[in-house]
Amino acid sequence: MSTSFQQHKTGDLHFLKRLNRSAILELVRRTPGLTRADIASQAQLTKATVGAGVQSLLKQGWLSEGELQKSSGGRPGRSLYLNERHYAMLGAEVGVHGLRLVACTLSGQRLASHHEPLVPTTPEATAELLAGLLRQLMAAPKVADRHCLGVGVALPGPVAPGQPLLRLAPNLGWRDVRFLDLLRPHLPRQDGVWLMDNEANSAAFGELYFRTGTIPDSLVYVSAGTGIGSGMVEGTHPPLISRGLQGLAGEIGHTVLQPGGLYCHCGNRGCAETLVSGWSLRAALGIAEDESLIDALLPRLQDEGVQRTLRRAGEALGTLLLNLHHTQNPSEIVLGGSLVQLGAPLLDPALAYFKANQNRLLGTTQQVPLRVIEDATFIAARGAAAQVLASVIHGPSDLL
Amino acid sequence: MSTSFQQHKTGDLHFLKRLNRSAILELVRRTPGLTRADIASQAQLTKATVGAGVQSLLKQGWLSEGELQKSSGGRPGRSLYLNERHYAMLGAEVGVHGLRLVACTLSGQRLASHHEPLVPTTPEATAELLAGLLRQLMAAPKVADRHCLGVGVALPGPVAPGQPLLRLAPNLGWRDVRFLDLLRPHLPRQDGVWLMDNEANSAAFGELYFRTGTIPDSLVYVSAGTGIGSGMVEGTHPPLISRGLQGLAGEIGHTVLQPGGLYCHCGNRGCAETLVSGWSLRAALGIAEDESLIDALLPRLQDEGVQRTLRRAGEALGTLLLNLHHTQNPSEIVLGGSLVQLGAPLLDPALAYFKANQNRLLGTTQQVPLRVIEDATFIAARGAAAQVLASVIHGPSDLL
DNA sequence: AGGTGTTTGTTCAATCTTTTTACTTAGTGG
DNA sequence: CCACTAAGTAAAAAGATTGAACAAACACCT
């Protein structure tokens, strides 16, 4: 399901209390170690309100008290932190070549994780396998004694906004799969939040949501793997994921970069994926489906043919990044996915093109932060867990 | 200034009351003729709360009571409408070839408007001229007796988010202009809301905000004129404009459609604007700056050379629309700007390409609504007025 | 050591808004 | 003409934030 927090058009007093408590929790999440007095000034609430809110959050296991801060002439304040021991969230990613699962704390710390290689199969079989692995994860020592807030699943394709329906997963051969419905029967506990989303959306959300300190206004995660997709989160309290009417937002792999170019599996011509993607690299370099693309290429990175192919793909990736810059202009871009492991031969041309052209219009020197994630294995799964947490904090749950 | 409604992290009781009253006003705005009982059920408020809220909104001139509805077995409810006589908003667009001004009611009805042709000049001279025209507009009979909520100005270039600064207007030759600061000294009344935004953003906002009935979740306005830009609004209560880190969101004219293509005025190669834009059409067909592009082309639409040029430009426009579809997937696309007046020779190839390819990925038959605005003259100016209204309803103003 | 000043956090009555409940109003239909 | 239904209003009740007073904890000065 898409984590759509209904915009509370109206509110009663209970809603107001919830709002303020979730604001307190968010502040401590973003800035660990805050005191009640800090919260009061930053949230523009009175000491009394903050005191009451903090007390109930402590009692329910959301916050924990830390050490006394250094005095600045008066009574020192007591630091507040997320209670990392009471709750846990589960996140999973169904990838084209495997399942990835994580359990993590409120701050996003990994408690346990698992990577299960897998060749694509039916949704039903995948769901059953994933359910078994989730049960194992829940039984892990660090996880079992925590209260589980819910499960989030990230999937490699567009998800219908507002309902838990995977519209399409081209690289799995799936279409119109209600994955959560397949998962539920195989799991004992049905309580808590259950949601599913596109993997790039989940990853983007997690990268923004688990950050502390000052956080960017918006963030785009570009996932370069078998296909190419992106996810965008915007705003705060809570960050909102752009999904679009049909869940097609972020399908940048099918933006046209070369009108009249090569045919794409979608039937159109010149899609970005025909220039840069796992499957186009396989096609260009003759690497079979049953072989790992990365494993096949890493030893051959010095080959001139491989270098040339990767450079061309990298230039297309750079164009894609620049087009995102001029379409959504995110405050930060994060680049992940399996292709990142190919390193400089692919990434250098991309980053160089982006850097060279991002400031042409305005003529400024301000650089948009672009971060490359070396090991993106659990990023999407962790992001799905983040969505679970956000859903509890900002959604209709009665746990808070 | 960008209409950024600070996300109210927290709230007191006064905030709650405001929230509920603005929700009532929004409901009546979207569905004129609602009764108090309808509002209560739709907004999940009690009859008493709605009654009190409506009463104060009536007293302050936001709402007016209409006729009695037909009884359905009990006491008939009284219809509520926006009070179209008490308030007014002003909107203006600074275009490359002229100034456009409107004054409108709460529902977006035009009370008065003015179009002033103009050749590009300095920001200072433009501001002084615009101020004079605004004063005239405020003195118009239908406008003068209303309370003016504020002024919004739409500008042809990226506007810095969070501050009233036009970063760049390439076709005016302006850079880093604080236009509101230039405008203020020439206007007598400084109260109310003052804001400025990119013209495509304003247009998109207005198209969504003034709509009644069921409204789309998101909307993209594509403005095809001397340059090509787009604006996106998303969500409701209130609709949010995506501006991006530097105000570059929607600069789709500078997305690359043809790597290694023609040089663009931005210095990069293959930008969409090199394929479809007022300036690229002038260049391709040899039409001078001092001549109206539309007036020059309309008589020559049957020329084979013109047809071919427009068809190619239209195909690029279609690609641009498809790329938007696969990047943001808006619930509705609105196409405006002066180039729309060129009609079928330009638009048919664009719409055909978009229609032929928009469903390739999902394989559905659902069509994204795409509306072409025949006369987009006052769309952006009216949108800026809409932003003023939204800023009063959802912002920190104390008028509501 | 002890007093003073400063800041943190809590307690409690006051205030304000929504809700609940009862009641009035206004029309339909037998 | 009278029951019946639904819309809207006016009271008391419930619940949340606020403001002021108070207690706690530490630094600094004498």
PDB file of C-alpha atoms in Angstrom, chain A residues 6-13 15-16 19-20 22-24 27 42-45 158 167-168 170 175 217-218 230 232 234-238 240-259 265-269 275 319 322-332 353 357-364 366-369, chain B residues 6-13 15-16 19-20 22-24 27 42-45 158 167-168 170 175 217-218 230 232 234-238 240-259 265-269 275 319 322-332 353 357-364 366-369:
ATOM      1  CA  GLN A   6      -4.607  11.576   4.388  1.00  0.00           C
ATOM      2  CA  GLN A   7      -4.350  15.311   4.635  1.00  0.00           C
ATOM      3  CA  HIS A   8      -6.239  16.006   7.814  1.00  0.00           C
ATOM      4  CA  LYS A   9      -8.608  18.588   6.574  1.00  0.00           C
ATOM      5  CA  THR A  10     -10.084  19.091  10.004  1.00  0.00           C
ATOM      6  CA  GLY A  11      -9.302  18.116  13.523  1.00  0.00           C
ATOM      7  CA  ASP A  12     -10.649  17.715  16.978  1.00  0.00           C
ATOM      8  CA  LEU A  13      -8.809  18.038  20.253  1.00  0.00           C
ATOM      9  CA  PHE A  15      -6.046  15.231  16.727  1.00  0.00           C
ATOM     10  CA  LEU A  16      -4.311  18.276  18.128  1.00  0.00           C
ATOM     11  CA  LEU A  19      -0.120  16.378  16.173  1.00  0.00           C
ATOM     12  CA  ASN A  20       1.914  17.883  18.959  1.00  0.00           C
ATOM     13  CA  SER A  22       4.246  13.463  16.778  1.00  0.00           C
ATOM     14  CA  ALA A  23       5.985  16.819  16.351  1.00  0.00           C
ATOM     15  CA  ILE A  24       7.902  16.246  19.573  1.00  0.00           C
ATOM     16  CA  LEU A  27      12.148  16.760  16.678  1.00  0.00           C
ATOM     17  CA  GLN A  42      11.811  24.967  18.544  1.00  0.00           C
ATOM     18  CA  ALA A  43       8.255  23.698  18.312  1.00  0.00           C
ATOM     19  CA  GLN A  44       6.735  26.867  19.691  1.00  0.00           C
ATOM     20  CA  LEU A  45       4.957  25.012  22.420  1.00  0.00           C
ATOM     21  CA  PRO A 158       5.199   0.843 -10.452  1.00  0.00           C
ATOM     22  CA  ARG A 167       0.971  -2.768 -11.579  1.00  0.00           C
ATOM     23  CA  LEU A 168       3.909  -4.245 -13.369  1.00  0.00           C
ATOM     24  CA  PRO A 170       8.804  -6.138 -16.190  1.00  0.00           C
ATOM     25  CA  ARG A 175       1.586  -7.901 -13.660  1.00  0.00           C
ATOM     26  CA  ASP A 217      13.740  19.746   1.354  1.00  0.00           C
ATOM     27  CA  SER A 218      13.556  17.048  -1.261  1.00  0.00           C
ATOM     28  CA  SER A 230      13.761   6.977  -9.481  1.00  0.00           C
ATOM     29  CA  MET A 232      11.209  11.470  -5.081  1.00  0.00           C
ATOM     30  CA  GLU A 234       9.443  16.143  -0.800  1.00  0.00           C
ATOM     31  CA  GLY A 235       8.726  18.150   2.283  1.00  0.00           C
ATOM     32  CA  THR A 236       8.715  17.200   5.911  1.00  0.00           C
ATOM     33  CA  HIS A 237       6.170  16.308   8.596  1.00  0.00           C
ATOM     34  CA  PRO A 238       5.869  13.918   6.908  1.00  0.00           C
ATOM     35  CA  LEU A 240       5.631  12.928   0.829  1.00  0.00           C
ATOM     36  CA  ILE A 241       6.389  10.498  -1.950  1.00  0.00           C
ATOM     37  CA  SER A 242       5.433  11.563  -5.467  1.00  0.00           C
ATOM     38  CA  ARG A 243       3.710   8.608  -7.055  1.00  0.00           C
ATOM     39  CA  GLY A 244       1.630  10.145  -9.784  1.00  0.00           C
ATOM     40  CA  LEU A 245      -1.733   9.133 -11.130  1.00  0.00           C
ATOM     41  CA  GLN A 246      -0.820   5.598 -12.097  1.00  0.00           C
ATOM     42  CA  GLY A 247       2.327   5.080 -10.068  1.00  0.00           C
ATOM     43  CA  LEU A 248       4.432   5.952 -13.100  1.00  0.00           C
ATOM     44  CA  ALA A 249       6.237   8.854 -11.450  1.00  0.00           C
ATOM     45  CA  GLY A 250       9.918   8.051 -11.443  1.00  0.00           C
ATOM     46  CA  GLU A 251       9.848   5.724 -14.432  1.00  0.00           C
ATOM     47  CA  ILE A 252      12.740   7.710 -15.839  1.00  0.00           C
ATOM     48  CA  GLY A 253      14.069   4.637 -17.581  1.00  0.00           C
ATOM     49  CA  HIS A 254      11.306   5.187 -20.093  1.00  0.00           C
ATOM     50  CA  THR A 255      11.866   8.849 -20.720  1.00  0.00           C
ATOM     51  CA  VAL A 256      13.040   9.287 -24.272  1.00  0.00           C
ATOM     52  CA  LEU A 257      16.634  10.419 -24.646  1.00  0.00           C
ATOM     53  CA  GLN A 258      17.095   9.550 -28.282  1.00  0.00           C
ATOM     54  CA  PRO A 259      14.017  10.060 -30.464  1.00  0.00           C
ATOM     55  CA  HIS A 265      10.956  -3.605 -24.289  1.00  0.00           C
ATOM     56  CA  CYS A 266       8.097  -1.197 -23.660  1.00  0.00           C
ATOM     57  CA  GLY A 267       7.612  -0.854 -27.400  1.00  0.00           C
ATOM     58  CA  ASN A 268       8.697   2.749 -27.696  1.00  0.00           C
ATOM     59  CA  ARG A 269      12.002   3.880 -29.183  1.00  0.00           C
ATOM     60  CA  LEU A 275      21.163   3.372 -23.370  1.00  0.00           C
ATOM     61  CA  THR A 319      21.884  13.160 -19.210  1.00  0.00           C
ATOM     62  CA  LEU A 322      20.619  16.524 -15.675  1.00  0.00           C
ATOM     63  CA  ASN A 323      17.069  16.094 -16.919  1.00  0.00           C
ATOM     64  CA  LEU A 324      15.936  15.287 -13.388  1.00  0.00           C
ATOM     65  CA  HIS A 325      17.750  18.423 -12.241  1.00  0.00           C
ATOM     66  CA  HIS A 326      15.801  20.516 -14.733  1.00  0.00           C
ATOM     67  CA  THR A 327      12.493  18.801 -14.083  1.00  0.00           C
ATOM     68  CA  GLN A 328      12.328  18.299 -10.325  1.00  0.00           C
ATOM     69  CA  ASN A 329      15.474  20.052  -9.102  1.00  0.00           C
ATOM     70  CA  PRO A 330      15.776  17.964  -5.936  1.00  0.00           C
ATOM     71  CA  SER A 331      17.835  19.267  -3.035  1.00  0.00           C
ATOM     72  CA  GLU A 332      19.848  16.095  -3.105  1.00  0.00           C
ATOM     73  CA  TYR A 353      28.416  15.517 -17.483  1.00  0.00           C
ATOM     74  CA  ASN A 357      26.045  21.258 -17.078  1.00  0.00           C
ATOM     75  CA  GLN A 358      24.031  21.643 -13.881  1.00  0.00           C
ATOM     76  CA  ASN A 359      24.879  25.322 -13.479  1.00  0.00           C
ATOM     77  CA  ARG A 360      24.643  26.473 -17.054  1.00  0.00           C
ATOM     78  CA  LEU A 361      21.218  28.028 -16.693  1.00  0.00           C
ATOM     79  CA  LEU A 362      21.584  30.008 -13.502  1.00  0.00           C
ATOM     80  CA  GLY A 363      25.305  30.610 -13.725  1.00  0.00           C
ATOM     81  CA  THR A 364      25.723  29.965 -10.024  1.00  0.00           C
ATOM     82  CA  GLN A 366      25.959  26.018  -6.071  1.00  0.00           C
ATOM     83  CA  GLN A 367      26.331  22.278  -6.515  1.00  0.00           C
ATOM     84  CA  VAL A 368      23.427  19.952  -5.914  1.00  0.00           C
ATOM     85  CA  PRO A 369      24.721  17.287  -3.512  1.00  0.00           C
TER      86      PRO A 369
ATOM     87  CA  GLN B   6       5.032  26.546   6.528  1.00  0.00           C
ATOM     88  CA  GLN B   7       4.146  23.087   7.586  1.00  0.00           C
ATOM     89  CA  HIS B   8       2.538  23.663  10.942  1.00  0.00           C
ATOM     90  CA  LYS B   9       4.465  21.223  12.972  1.00  0.00           C
ATOM     91  CA  THR B  10       2.448  21.965  16.066  1.00  0.00           C
ATOM     92  CA  GLY B  11      -0.692  23.798  16.946  1.00  0.00           C
ATOM     93  CA  ASP B  12      -2.674  25.381  19.705  1.00  0.00           C
ATOM     94  CA  LEU B  13      -6.414  25.737  19.989  1.00  0.00           C
ATOM     95  CA  PHE B  15      -4.714  26.949  15.138  1.00  0.00           C
ATOM     96  CA  LEU B  16      -7.308  24.213  15.373  1.00  0.00           C
ATOM     97  CA  LEU B  19      -7.862  24.767  10.432  1.00  0.00           C
ATOM     98  CA  ASN B  20     -11.502  23.851  10.706  1.00  0.00           C
ATOM     99  CA  SER B  22     -10.399  26.983   6.357  1.00  0.00           C
ATOM    100  CA  ALA B  23     -11.568  23.424   5.754  1.00  0.00           C
ATOM    101  CA  ILE B  24     -15.171  24.609   5.712  1.00  0.00           C
ATOM    102  CA  LEU B  27     -15.363  22.580   0.978  1.00  0.00           C
ATOM    103  CA  GLN B  42     -17.913  15.474   4.662  1.00  0.00           C
ATOM    104  CA  ALA B  43     -15.491  17.177   7.002  1.00  0.00           C
ATOM    105  CA  GLN B  44     -16.200  14.842   9.904  1.00  0.00           C
ATOM    106  CA  LEU B  45     -17.122  17.692  12.163  1.00  0.00           C
ATOM    107  CA  PRO B 158      12.912  30.527 -12.256  1.00  0.00           C
ATOM    108  CA  ARG B 167      16.827  34.251 -10.524  1.00  0.00           C
ATOM    109  CA  LEU B 168      16.789  34.627 -14.275  1.00  0.00           C
ATOM    110  CA  PRO B 170      16.542  34.778 -20.215  1.00  0.00           C
ATOM    111  CA  ARG B 175      18.936  38.353 -13.651  1.00  0.00           C
ATOM    112  CA  ASP B 217      -4.475  14.926  -7.303  1.00  0.00           C
ATOM    113  CA  SER B 218      -1.849  16.701  -9.331  1.00  0.00           C
ATOM    114  CA  SER B 230       6.234  23.668 -16.786  1.00  0.00           C
ATOM    115  CA  MET B 232       3.455  21.172 -11.098  1.00  0.00           C
ATOM    116  CA  GLU B 234       0.298  18.356  -6.070  1.00  0.00           C
ATOM    117  CA  GLY B 235      -2.069  17.505  -3.285  1.00  0.00           C
ATOM    118  CA  THR B 236      -4.837  19.486  -1.702  1.00  0.00           C
ATOM    119  CA  HIS B 237      -5.404  21.548   1.447  1.00  0.00           C
ATOM    120  CA  PRO B 238      -3.487  23.321   0.090  1.00  0.00           C
ATOM    121  CA  LEU B 240       1.682  22.470  -3.146  1.00  0.00           C
ATOM    122  CA  ILE B 241       3.880  23.780  -5.920  1.00  0.00           C
ATOM    123  CA  SER B 242       7.073  21.894  -6.643  1.00  0.00           C
ATOM    124  CA  ARG B 243       9.816  24.456  -6.984  1.00  0.00           C
ATOM    125  CA  GLY B 244      12.955  22.528  -6.250  1.00  0.00           C
ATOM    126  CA  LEU B 245      16.138  23.614  -4.538  1.00  0.00           C
ATOM    127  CA  GLN B 246      16.951  26.498  -6.856  1.00  0.00           C
ATOM    128  CA  GLY B 247      13.599  27.090  -8.488  1.00  0.00           C
ATOM    129  CA  LEU B 248      14.682  25.019 -11.470  1.00  0.00           C
ATOM    130  CA  ALA B 249      11.852  22.499 -11.174  1.00  0.00           C
ATOM    131  CA  GLY B 250       9.859  22.681 -14.380  1.00  0.00           C
ATOM    132  CA  GLU B 251      12.666  23.968 -16.555  1.00  0.00           C
ATOM    133  CA  ILE B 252      11.817  21.222 -19.013  1.00  0.00           C
ATOM    134  CA  GLY B 253      12.938  23.378 -21.903  1.00  0.00           C
ATOM    135  CA  HIS B 254      16.453  22.539 -20.823  1.00  0.00           C
ATOM    136  CA  THR B 255      16.054  18.828 -20.491  1.00  0.00           C
ATOM    137  CA  VAL B 256      18.164  17.154 -23.132  1.00  0.00           C
ATOM    138  CA  LEU B 257      16.214  15.403 -25.871  1.00  0.00           C
ATOM    139  CA  GLN B 258      19.003  15.055 -28.367  1.00  0.00           C
ATOM    140  CA  PRO B 259      22.441  14.404 -26.856  1.00  0.00           C
ATOM    141  CA  HIS B 265      21.403  29.613 -25.333  1.00  0.00           C
ATOM    142  CA  CYS B 266      22.178  27.983 -21.996  1.00  0.00           C
ATOM    143  CA  GLY B 267      25.405  26.612 -23.428  1.00  0.00           C
ATOM    144  CA  ASN B 268      24.449  22.967 -23.359  1.00  0.00           C
ATOM    145  CA  ARG B 269      23.555  20.926 -26.458  1.00  0.00           C
ATOM    146  CA  LEU B 275      13.701  21.689 -30.961  1.00  0.00           C
ATOM    147  CA  THR B 319       8.384  13.612 -26.443  1.00  0.00           C
ATOM    148  CA  LEU B 322       5.739  11.716 -22.585  1.00  0.00           C
ATOM    149  CA  ASN B 323       8.860  12.311 -20.521  1.00  0.00           C
ATOM    150  CA  LEU B 324       6.801  14.302 -18.040  1.00  0.00           C
ATOM    151  CA  HIS B 325       4.344  11.424 -17.944  1.00  0.00           C
ATOM    152  CA  HIS B 326       7.132   9.021 -17.043  1.00  0.00           C
ATOM    153  CA  THR B 327       8.779  11.352 -14.575  1.00  0.00           C
ATOM    154  CA  GLN B 328       5.950  12.985 -12.653  1.00  0.00           C
ATOM    155  CA  ASN B 329       2.877  11.210 -14.015  1.00  0.00           C
ATOM    156  CA  PRO B 330       0.489  14.068 -13.240  1.00  0.00           C
ATOM    157  CA  SER B 331      -3.237  13.396 -13.008  1.00  0.00           C
ATOM    158  CA  GLU B 332      -3.834  16.038 -15.618  1.00  0.00           C
ATOM    159  CA  TYR B 353       2.877  10.880 -30.079  1.00  0.00           C
ATOM    160  CA  ASN B 357       2.992   5.972 -26.231  1.00  0.00           C
ATOM    161  CA  GLN B 358       1.531   6.886 -22.871  1.00  0.00           C
ATOM    162  CA  ASN B 359       0.147   3.418 -22.226  1.00  0.00           C
ATOM    163  CA  ARG B 360       2.967   1.297 -23.544  1.00  0.00           C
ATOM    164  CA  LEU B 361       4.397   0.500 -20.143  1.00  0.00           C
ATOM    165  CA  LEU B 362       1.294  -0.452 -18.199  1.00  0.00           C
ATOM    166  CA  GLY B 363      -0.755  -1.663 -21.120  1.00  0.00           C
ATOM    167  CA  THR B 364      -3.861  -0.002 -19.737  1.00  0.00           C
ATOM    168  CA  GLN B 366      -6.553   4.850 -19.068  1.00  0.00           C
ATOM    169  CA  GLN B 367      -5.806   8.174 -20.722  1.00  0.00           C
ATOM    170  CA  VAL B 368      -4.245  10.994 -18.778  1.00  0.00           C
ATOM    171  CA  PRO B 369      -6.494  14.007 -19.372  1.00  0.00           C
TER     172      PRO B 369
END
